[in-house]
Coordinates of C-alpha atoms in Angstrom, one line a residue:
Chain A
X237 CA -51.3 -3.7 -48.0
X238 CA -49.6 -6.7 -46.2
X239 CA -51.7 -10.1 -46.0
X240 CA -51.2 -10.5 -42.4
X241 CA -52.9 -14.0 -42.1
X242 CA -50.5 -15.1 -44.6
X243 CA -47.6 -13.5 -42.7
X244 CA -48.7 -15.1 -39.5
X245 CA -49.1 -18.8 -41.7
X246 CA -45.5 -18.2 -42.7
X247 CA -43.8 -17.8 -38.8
X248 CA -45.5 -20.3 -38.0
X249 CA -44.1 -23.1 -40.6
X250 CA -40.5 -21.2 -39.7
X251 CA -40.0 -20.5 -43.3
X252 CA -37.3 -17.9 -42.6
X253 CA -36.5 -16.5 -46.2
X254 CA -40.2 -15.8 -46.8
X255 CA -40.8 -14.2 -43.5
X256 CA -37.8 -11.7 -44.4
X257 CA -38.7 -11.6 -48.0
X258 CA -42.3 -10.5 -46.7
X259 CA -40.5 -8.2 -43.9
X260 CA -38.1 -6.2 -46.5
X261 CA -40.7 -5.6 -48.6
X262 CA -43.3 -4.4 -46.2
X263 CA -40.5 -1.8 -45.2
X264 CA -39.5 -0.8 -48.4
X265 CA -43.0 0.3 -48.9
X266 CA -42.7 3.1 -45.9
X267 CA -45.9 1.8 -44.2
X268 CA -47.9 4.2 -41.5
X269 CA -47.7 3.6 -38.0
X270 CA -51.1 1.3 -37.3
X271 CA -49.8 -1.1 -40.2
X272 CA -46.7 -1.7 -38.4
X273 CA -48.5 -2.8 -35.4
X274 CA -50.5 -5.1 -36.9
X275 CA -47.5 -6.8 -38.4
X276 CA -45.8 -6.8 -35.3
X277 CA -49.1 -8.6 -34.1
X278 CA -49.5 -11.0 -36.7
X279 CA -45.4 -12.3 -36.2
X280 CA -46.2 -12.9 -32.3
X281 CA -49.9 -14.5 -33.4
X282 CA -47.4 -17.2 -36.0
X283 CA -46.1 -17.8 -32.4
X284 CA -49.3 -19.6 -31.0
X285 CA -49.4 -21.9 -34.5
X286 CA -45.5 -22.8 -33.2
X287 CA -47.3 -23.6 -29.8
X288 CA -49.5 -25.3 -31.9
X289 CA -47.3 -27.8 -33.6
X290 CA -45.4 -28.4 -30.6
X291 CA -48.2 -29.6 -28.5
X292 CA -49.4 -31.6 -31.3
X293 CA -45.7 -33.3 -31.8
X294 CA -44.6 -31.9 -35.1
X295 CA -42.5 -29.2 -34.2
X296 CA -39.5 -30.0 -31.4
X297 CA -37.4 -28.4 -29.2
X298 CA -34.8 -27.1 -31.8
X299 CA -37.6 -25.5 -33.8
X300 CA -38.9 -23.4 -31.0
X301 CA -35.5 -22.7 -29.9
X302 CA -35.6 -21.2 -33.6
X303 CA -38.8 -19.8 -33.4
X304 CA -37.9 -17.5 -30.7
X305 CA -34.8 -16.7 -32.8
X306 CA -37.2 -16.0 -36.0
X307 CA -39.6 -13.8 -34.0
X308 CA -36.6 -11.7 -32.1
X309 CA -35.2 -10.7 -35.7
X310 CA -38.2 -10.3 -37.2
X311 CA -38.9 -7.5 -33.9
X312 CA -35.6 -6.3 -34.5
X313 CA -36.1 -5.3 -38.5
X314 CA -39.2 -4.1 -37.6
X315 CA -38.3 -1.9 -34.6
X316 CA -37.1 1.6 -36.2
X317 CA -40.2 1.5 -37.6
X318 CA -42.2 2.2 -34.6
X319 CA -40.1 4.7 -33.0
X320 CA -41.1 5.8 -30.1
X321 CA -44.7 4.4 -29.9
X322 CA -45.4 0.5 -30.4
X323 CA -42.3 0.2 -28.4
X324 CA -43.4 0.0 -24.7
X325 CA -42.9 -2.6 -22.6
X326 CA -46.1 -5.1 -22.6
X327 CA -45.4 -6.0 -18.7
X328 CA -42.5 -6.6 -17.3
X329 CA -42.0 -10.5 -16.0
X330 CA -39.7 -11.9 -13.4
X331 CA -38.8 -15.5 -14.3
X332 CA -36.0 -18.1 -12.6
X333 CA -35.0 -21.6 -12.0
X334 CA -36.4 -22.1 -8.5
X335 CA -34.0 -23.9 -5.9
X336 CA -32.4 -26.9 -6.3
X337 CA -32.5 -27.0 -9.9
X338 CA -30.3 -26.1 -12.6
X339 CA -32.4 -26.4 -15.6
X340 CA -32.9 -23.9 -18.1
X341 CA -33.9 -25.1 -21.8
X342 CA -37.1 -24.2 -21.5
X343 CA -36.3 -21.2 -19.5
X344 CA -34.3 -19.9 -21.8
X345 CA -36.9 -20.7 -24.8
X346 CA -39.6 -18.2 -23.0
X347 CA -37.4 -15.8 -22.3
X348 CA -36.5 -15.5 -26.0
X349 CA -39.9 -15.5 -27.3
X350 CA -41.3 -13.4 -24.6
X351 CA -38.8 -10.7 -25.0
X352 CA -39.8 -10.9 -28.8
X353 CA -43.2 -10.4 -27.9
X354 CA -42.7 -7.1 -26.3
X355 CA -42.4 -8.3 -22.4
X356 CA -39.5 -7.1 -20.4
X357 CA -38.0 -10.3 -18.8
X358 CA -36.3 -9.9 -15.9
X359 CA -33.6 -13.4 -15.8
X360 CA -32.5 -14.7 -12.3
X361 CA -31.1 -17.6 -13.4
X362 CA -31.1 -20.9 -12.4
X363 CA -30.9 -22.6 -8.2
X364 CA -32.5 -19.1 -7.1
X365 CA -34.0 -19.6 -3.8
X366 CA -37.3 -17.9 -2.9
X367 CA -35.2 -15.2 -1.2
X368 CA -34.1 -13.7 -4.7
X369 CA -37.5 -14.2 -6.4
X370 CA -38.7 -11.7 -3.3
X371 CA -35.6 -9.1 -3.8
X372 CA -36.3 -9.1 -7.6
X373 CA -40.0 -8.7 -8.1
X374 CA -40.0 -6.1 -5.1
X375 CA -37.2 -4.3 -7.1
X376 CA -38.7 -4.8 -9.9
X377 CA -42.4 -4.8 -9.3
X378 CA -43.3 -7.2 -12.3
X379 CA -46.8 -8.0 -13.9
X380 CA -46.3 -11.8 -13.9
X381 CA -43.4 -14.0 -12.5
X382 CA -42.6 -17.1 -14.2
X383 CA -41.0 -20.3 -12.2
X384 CA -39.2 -23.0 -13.6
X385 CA -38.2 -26.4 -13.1
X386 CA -37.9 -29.9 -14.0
X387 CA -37.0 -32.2 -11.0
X388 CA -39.9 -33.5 -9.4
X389 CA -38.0 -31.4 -6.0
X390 CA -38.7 -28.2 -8.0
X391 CA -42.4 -28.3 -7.3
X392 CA -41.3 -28.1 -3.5
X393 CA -39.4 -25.4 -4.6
X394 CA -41.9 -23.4 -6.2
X395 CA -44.5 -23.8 -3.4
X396 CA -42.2 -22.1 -1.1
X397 CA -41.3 -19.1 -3.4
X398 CA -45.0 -18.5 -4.0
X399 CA -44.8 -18.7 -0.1
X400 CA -42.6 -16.4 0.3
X401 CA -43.9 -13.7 -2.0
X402 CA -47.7 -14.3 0.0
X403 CA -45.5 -13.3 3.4
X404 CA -43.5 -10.1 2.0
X405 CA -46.9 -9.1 0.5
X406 CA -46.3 -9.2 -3.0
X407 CA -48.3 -12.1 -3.8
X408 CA -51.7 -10.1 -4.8
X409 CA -50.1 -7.5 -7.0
X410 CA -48.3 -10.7 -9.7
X411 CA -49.9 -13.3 -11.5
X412 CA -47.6 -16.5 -11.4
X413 CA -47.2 -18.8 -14.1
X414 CA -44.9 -22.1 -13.8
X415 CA -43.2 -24.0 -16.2
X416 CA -41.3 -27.5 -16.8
X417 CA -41.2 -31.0 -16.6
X418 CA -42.6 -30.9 -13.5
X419 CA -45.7 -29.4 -13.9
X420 CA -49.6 -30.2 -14.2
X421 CA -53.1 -29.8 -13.1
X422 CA -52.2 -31.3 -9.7
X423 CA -48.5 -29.4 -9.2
X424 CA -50.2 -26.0 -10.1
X425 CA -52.8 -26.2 -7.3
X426 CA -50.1 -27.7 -4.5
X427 CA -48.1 -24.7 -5.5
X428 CA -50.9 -21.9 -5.3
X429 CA -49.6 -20.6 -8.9
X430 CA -51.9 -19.2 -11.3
X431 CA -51.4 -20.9 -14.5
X432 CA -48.7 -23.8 -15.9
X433 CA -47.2 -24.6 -19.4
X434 CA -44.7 -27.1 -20.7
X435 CA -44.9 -25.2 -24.0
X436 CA -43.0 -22.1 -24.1
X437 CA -45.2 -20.3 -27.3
X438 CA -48.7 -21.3 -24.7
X439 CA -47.2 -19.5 -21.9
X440 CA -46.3 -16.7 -23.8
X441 CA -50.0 -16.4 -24.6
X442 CA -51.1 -16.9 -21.4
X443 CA -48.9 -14.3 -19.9
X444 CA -50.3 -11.9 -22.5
X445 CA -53.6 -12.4 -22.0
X446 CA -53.1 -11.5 -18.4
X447 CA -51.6 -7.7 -19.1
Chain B
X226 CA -16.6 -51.2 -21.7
X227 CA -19.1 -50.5 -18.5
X228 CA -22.7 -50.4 -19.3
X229 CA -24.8 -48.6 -16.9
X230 CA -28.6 -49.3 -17.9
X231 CA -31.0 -45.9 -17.5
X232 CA -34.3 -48.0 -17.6
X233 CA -35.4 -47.8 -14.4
X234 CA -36.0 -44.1 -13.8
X235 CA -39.2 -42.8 -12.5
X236 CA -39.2 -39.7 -14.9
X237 CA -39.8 -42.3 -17.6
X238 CA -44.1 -42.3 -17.8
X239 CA -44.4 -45.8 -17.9
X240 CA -42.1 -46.2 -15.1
X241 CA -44.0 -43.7 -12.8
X242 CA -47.0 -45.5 -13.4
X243 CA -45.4 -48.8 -12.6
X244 CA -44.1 -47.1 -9.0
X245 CA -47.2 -45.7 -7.9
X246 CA -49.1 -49.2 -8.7
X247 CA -46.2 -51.0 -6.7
X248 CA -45.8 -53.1 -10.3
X249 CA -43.3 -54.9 -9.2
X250 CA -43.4 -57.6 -12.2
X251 CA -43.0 -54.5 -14.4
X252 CA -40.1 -53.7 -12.9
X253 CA -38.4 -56.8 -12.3
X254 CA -39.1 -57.0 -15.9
X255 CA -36.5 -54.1 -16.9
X256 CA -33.6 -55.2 -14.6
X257 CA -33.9 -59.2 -16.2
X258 CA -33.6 -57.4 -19.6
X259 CA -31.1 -55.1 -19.0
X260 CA -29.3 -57.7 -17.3
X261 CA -29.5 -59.8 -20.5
X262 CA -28.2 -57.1 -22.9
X263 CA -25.3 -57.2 -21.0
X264 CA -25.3 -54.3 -18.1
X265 CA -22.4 -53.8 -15.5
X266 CA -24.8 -52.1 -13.2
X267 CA -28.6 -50.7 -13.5
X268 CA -29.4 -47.3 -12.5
X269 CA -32.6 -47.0 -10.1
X270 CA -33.9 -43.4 -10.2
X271 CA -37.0 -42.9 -8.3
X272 CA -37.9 -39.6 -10.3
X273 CA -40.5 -38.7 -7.7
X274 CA -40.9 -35.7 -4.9
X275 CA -38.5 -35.9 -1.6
X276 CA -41.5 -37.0 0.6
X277 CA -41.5 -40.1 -1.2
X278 CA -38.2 -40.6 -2.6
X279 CA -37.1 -43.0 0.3
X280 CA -39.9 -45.2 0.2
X281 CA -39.8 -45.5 -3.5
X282 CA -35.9 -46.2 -3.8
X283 CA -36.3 -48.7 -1.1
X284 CA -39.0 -50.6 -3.0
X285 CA -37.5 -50.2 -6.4
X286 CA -33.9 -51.5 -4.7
X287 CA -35.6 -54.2 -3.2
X288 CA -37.8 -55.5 -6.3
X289 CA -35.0 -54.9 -8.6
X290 CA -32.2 -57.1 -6.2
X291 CA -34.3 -60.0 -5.9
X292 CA -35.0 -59.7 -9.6
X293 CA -31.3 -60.0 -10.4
X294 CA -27.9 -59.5 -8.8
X295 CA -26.5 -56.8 -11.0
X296 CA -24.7 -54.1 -9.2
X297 CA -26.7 -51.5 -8.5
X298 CA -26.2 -47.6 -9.4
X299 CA -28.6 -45.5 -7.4
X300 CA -29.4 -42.0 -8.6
X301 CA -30.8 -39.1 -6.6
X302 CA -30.0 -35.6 -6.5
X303 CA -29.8 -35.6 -2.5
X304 CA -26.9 -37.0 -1.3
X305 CA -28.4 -38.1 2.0
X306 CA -30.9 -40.0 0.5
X307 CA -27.8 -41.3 -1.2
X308 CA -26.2 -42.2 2.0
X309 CA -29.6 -43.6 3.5
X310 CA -29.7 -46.1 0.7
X311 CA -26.7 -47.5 0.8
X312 CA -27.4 -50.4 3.4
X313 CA -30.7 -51.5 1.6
X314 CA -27.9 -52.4 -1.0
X315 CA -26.5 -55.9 -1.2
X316 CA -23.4 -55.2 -2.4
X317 CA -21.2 -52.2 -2.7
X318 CA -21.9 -50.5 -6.2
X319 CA -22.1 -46.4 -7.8
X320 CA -23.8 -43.8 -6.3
X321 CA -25.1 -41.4 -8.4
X322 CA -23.8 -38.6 -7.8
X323 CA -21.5 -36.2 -6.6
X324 CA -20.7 -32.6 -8.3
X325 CA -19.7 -29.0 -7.0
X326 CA -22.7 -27.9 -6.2
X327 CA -23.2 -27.0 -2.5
X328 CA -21.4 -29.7 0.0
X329 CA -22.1 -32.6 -1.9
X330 CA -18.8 -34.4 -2.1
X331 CA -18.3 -33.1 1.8
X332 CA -21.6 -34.8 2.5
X333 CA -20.8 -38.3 0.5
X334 CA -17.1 -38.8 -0.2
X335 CA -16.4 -39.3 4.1
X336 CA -18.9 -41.9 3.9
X337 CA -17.8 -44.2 1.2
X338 CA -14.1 -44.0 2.4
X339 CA -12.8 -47.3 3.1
X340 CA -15.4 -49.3 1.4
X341 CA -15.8 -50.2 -2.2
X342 CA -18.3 -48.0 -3.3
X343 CA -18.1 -46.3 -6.9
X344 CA -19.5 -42.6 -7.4
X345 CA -20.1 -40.7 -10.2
X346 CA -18.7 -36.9 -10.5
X347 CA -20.7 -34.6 -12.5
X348 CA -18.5 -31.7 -13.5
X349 CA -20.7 -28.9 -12.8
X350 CA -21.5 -26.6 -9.8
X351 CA -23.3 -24.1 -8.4
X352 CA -23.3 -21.9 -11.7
X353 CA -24.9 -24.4 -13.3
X354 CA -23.7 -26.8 -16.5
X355 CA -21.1 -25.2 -18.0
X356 CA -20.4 -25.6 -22.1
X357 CA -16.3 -24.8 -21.4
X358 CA -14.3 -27.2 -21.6
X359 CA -11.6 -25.7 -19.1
X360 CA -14.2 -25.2 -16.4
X361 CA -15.9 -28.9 -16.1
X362 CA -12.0 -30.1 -16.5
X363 CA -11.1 -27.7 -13.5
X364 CA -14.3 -29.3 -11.6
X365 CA -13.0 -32.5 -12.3
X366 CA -9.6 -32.3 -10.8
X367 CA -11.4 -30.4 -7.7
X368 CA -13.2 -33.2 -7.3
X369 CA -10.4 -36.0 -7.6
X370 CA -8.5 -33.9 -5.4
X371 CA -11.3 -33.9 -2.7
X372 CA -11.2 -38.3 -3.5
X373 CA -8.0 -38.8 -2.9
X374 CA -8.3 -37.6 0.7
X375 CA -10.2 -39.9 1.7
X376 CA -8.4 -42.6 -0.1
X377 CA -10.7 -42.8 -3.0
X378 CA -9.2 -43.5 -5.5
X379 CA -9.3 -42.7 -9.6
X380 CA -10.7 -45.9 -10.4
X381 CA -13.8 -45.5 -7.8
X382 CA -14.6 -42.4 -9.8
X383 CA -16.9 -42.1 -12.8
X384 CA -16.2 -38.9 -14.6
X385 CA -19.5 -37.2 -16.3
X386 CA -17.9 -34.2 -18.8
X387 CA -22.3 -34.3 -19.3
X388 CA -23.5 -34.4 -22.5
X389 CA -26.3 -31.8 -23.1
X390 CA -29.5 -31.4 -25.6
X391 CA -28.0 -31.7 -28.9
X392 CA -31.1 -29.3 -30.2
X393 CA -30.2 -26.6 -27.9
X394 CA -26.5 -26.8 -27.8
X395 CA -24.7 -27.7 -30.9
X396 CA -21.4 -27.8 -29.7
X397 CA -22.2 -30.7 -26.9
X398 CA -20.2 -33.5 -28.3
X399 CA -17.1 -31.3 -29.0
X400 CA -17.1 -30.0 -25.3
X401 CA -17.9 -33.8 -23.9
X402 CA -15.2 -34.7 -25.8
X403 CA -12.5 -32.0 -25.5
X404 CA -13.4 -32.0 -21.6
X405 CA -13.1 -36.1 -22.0
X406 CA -9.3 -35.9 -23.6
X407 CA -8.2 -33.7 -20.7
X408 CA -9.1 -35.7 -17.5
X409 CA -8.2 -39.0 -19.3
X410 CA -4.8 -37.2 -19.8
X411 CA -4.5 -36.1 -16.0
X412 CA -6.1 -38.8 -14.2
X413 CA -5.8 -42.0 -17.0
X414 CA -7.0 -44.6 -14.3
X415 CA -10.8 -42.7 -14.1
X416 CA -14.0 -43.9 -16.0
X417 CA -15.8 -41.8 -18.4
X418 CA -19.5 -41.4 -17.8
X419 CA -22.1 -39.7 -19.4
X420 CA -26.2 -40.2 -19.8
X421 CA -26.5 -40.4 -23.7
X422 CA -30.0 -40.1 -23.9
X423 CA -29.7 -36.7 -23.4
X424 CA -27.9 -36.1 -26.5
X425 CA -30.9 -36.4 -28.6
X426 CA -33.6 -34.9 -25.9
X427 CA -36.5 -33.2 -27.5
X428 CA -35.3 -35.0 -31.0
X429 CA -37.6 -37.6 -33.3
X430 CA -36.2 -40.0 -33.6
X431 CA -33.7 -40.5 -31.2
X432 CA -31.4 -43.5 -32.1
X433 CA -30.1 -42.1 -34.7
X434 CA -28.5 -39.4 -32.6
X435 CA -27.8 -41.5 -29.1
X436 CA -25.9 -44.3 -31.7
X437 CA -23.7 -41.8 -33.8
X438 CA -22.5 -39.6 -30.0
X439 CA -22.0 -43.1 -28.9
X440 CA -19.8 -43.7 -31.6
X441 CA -17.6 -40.4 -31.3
X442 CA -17.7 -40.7 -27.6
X443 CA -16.2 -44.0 -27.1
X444 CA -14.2 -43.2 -29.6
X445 CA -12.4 -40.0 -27.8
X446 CA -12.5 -42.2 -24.4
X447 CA -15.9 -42.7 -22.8
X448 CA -16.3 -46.0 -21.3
X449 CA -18.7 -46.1 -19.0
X450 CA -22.2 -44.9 -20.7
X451 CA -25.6 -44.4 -19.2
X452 CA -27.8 -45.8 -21.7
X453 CA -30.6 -48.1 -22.7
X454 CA -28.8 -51.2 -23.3
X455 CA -31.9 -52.8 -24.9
X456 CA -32.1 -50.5 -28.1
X457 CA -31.0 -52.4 -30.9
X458 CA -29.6 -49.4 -33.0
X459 CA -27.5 -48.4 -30.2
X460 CA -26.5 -52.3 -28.7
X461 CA -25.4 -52.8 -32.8
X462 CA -23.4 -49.7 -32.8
X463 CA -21.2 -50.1 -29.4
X464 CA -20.6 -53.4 -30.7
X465 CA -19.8 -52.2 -34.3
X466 CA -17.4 -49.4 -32.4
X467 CA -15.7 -51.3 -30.6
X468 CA -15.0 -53.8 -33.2
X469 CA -13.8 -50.9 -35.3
X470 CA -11.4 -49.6 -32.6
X471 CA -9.6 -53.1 -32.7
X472 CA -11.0 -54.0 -29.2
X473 CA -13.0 -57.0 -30.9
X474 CA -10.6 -59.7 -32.2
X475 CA -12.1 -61.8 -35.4
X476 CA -15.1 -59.5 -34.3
X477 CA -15.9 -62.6 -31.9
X478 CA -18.3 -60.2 -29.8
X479 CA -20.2 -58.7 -32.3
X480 CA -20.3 -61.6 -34.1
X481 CA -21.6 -63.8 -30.5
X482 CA -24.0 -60.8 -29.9
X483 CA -26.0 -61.1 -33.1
X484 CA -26.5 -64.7 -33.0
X485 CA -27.9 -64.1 -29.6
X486 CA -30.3 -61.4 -31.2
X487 CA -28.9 -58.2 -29.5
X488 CA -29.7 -56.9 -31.9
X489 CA -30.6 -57.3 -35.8
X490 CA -33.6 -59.4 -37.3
X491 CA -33.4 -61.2 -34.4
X492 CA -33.1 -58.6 -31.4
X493 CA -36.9 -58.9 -29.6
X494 CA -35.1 -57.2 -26.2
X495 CA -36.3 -53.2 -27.2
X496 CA -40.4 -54.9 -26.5
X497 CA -41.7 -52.0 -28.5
X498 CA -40.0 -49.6 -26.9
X499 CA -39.2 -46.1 -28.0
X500 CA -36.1 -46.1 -29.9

């Protein structure tokens, strides 16, 4: 039986040979179903230690760039595993670059490690005005749509998406989370969202939480 | 070589604070210092919302001018605020900037026709920053193109190839550079920008990494940076650099600059600054 709390210790410090050595293993071994899940669980859990670092300034950028790397091929070995169950979609969640901004690091590092941990992230890009966060979440009716920036003009920005959504009537049915620079206490209350992050790994958790 | 100092920029923390206490001593204090370490002109960035960018520009502009008479380089993502500056300013210096996004060099390059303002061309657009070399070189003549009909010519123009997160892309200095060969080729007359800071964004310690892109940068072209001029890693290695490229005869500068502690046991400009 796998030691999952050592499994989850081990994403966490980004030791990539012992995660796979602990991954090719664990396969080898034909596990049932329920085990597989709780691996998959304790990967995305090694996530929230990453978080962890980060926030307390011993992991950087570049390592949760790599994190989200680690976790997605970690997912992927473990994937024809689960088959057909295990493999739904968490929630799916709409996430951009609001207007006026073309920033996307950070963007780009939630995407990877939400996908990873089993949300379906739908990516608008970057300068998207609140017209396209409309058209896409009303395509696409989303659990949670995720707004980025880092200019201070972005918080402007992200007010008036969140706007836009209350007037075409799709506020009530999402939970909003932004993300950036930008963003605080203070920017998340002007903007009417319903959580923020500057750490990609917490808003990962937060997002789960929610679904 | 052109030093643009990147001190005075409201997204820096201590800097916010300093603008929303109206600390103007504060800021006087980082254009006398950049001006000692030798800048050509000092950036102003108010880093705030657009409901208060004016007000803030106009009090940074005006602390930092009677501070010093340094050419000024003032940096906002709207170009009107841009244009609204420009007669709080003294004398004629860069605006910062222009690029292909949406109207931007329609909205500015009219208005600094016939005078001798400077502007900086970011080669990106719309579709955000580009990693291609071939794409931000096709920006860049779009944009000299759109200059020189109004008289602008290479020479008012700081080029920006942009130099990206060296964590995130590992293949920024060979693009900066690569997209740096080409327009010096094309249009040999134009400066090379770039804000070297972000090379080692989201790094520890980050002299290491702004003083070795400096190095191959300047190297391949670049002579215009957008740096802290008061570090005393990255001061000793533009001065090492360009005594290594044969542009420092008997190594007189370097040699005048550590006397004057620039830096070296005696620099005491980088005040406990991050590196």
């Amino acid at each position: 039986m796998i030691d999952t709390a050592k499994l989850k210790q081990i994403v966490g410090d980004l030791d990539e040979d012992q995660v796979n050595e602990v991954l090719d293993a664990f396969i080898a071994s034909n596990p049932a179903n329920g085990e597989t899940l709780a691996v998959v669980e304790a990967c995305q859990q090694g996530m929230e230690i990453v978080g962890g670092y980060f926030e307390k300034g011993e992991y950087f950028v570049g390592d949760l760039i790599f994190a989200g790397e680690l976790l997605t091929a970690a997912m992927e070995k473990l994937k024809p595993l689960l088959g057909g169950a295990g493999t739904e979609s968490r929630g799916a969640i709409v996430l951009g670059t609001v207007e006026g901004d073309i920033h996307d690091i950070g963007k780009n590092i939630f995407k990877g490690m939400a996908a990873a941990a089993g949300f379906k992230v739908v990516d608008i890009g970057i300068d998207q005005a609140p017209a396209a966060f409309v058209k896409t979440v009303r395509e696409n009716k989303p659990q949670i749509v995720g707004l980025c920036g880092v200019l201070s003009l972005s918080i402007n920005a992200m007010k008036h998406t969140v706007e836009a959504l209350q007037e075409a009537g799709l506020r009530s049915a999402v939970k909003i989370i932004i993300g950036g620079n930008a963003v605080n206490d203070a920017a998340c209350a002007q903007v009417g969202a319903d959580a923020w992050s500057r750490n990609a790994a917490e808003a990962v958790k937060i997002c789960g939480d929610w679904v | 070589m052109i030093i643009i100092g990147e001190k005075i920029n409201g997204s820096i923390p201590a800097v916010a604070l300093a603008i929303r206490e109206r600390n103007s001593s504060f800021i006087r204090n980082l254009a006398i210092r950049q001006t000692r370490a030798g800048v050509a002109y000092l950036d102003i960035a108010a880093g705030t919302g657009p409901e208060t960018e004016r007000e803030t520009l106009a009090w940074l502009i005006d602390t930092v001018q009677d501070a010093t008479d340094t050419p000024l380089c003032i940096d906002s993502p709207d170009c009107q605020v841009l244009l609204d500056m420009m007669p709080l300013v003294k004398k004629p210096g860069i605006l910062n900037s222009v690029s292909e996004e949406k109207g931007k060099c329609e909205a500015l390059l009219p208005r600094i026709a016939g005078t001798e303002w400077k502007v900086i061309a970011l080669t990106c657009d719309s579709r955000g920053i580009s990693s291609d070399p071939d794409v931000k070189f096709d920006i860049a003549v779009s944009i000299v193109e759109k200059a020189a009909r109004y008289g602008i010519g290479e020479d008012r123009l700081f080029i920006d190839p942009l130099i990206t997160a060296l964590c995130v892309d590992g293949a920024t200095l060979s693009s900066f550079t690569e997209t740096l060969t080409r327009i010096k080729n094309r249009f040999p007359k134009a400066h090379i920008t770039g804000g070297l800071s972000n090379s080692s964004f989201g790094m520890p310690f980050r002299k290491a990494i702004n003083s070795q892109f400096l190095c191959l940068a300047v190297n391949a072209g670049m002579d215009s940076p957008i740096m802290d001029p008061c570090s005393g890693a990255v001061r000793a290695a533009l001065y090492a650099e360009e005594a290594l490229l044969g542009r420092d005869r008997n190594c007189r500068n370097y040699l005048t600059a550590f006397r004057k502690g620039l830096f070296g046991p005696k620099n005491t400009s980088s005040g406990g600054q991050r590196p």
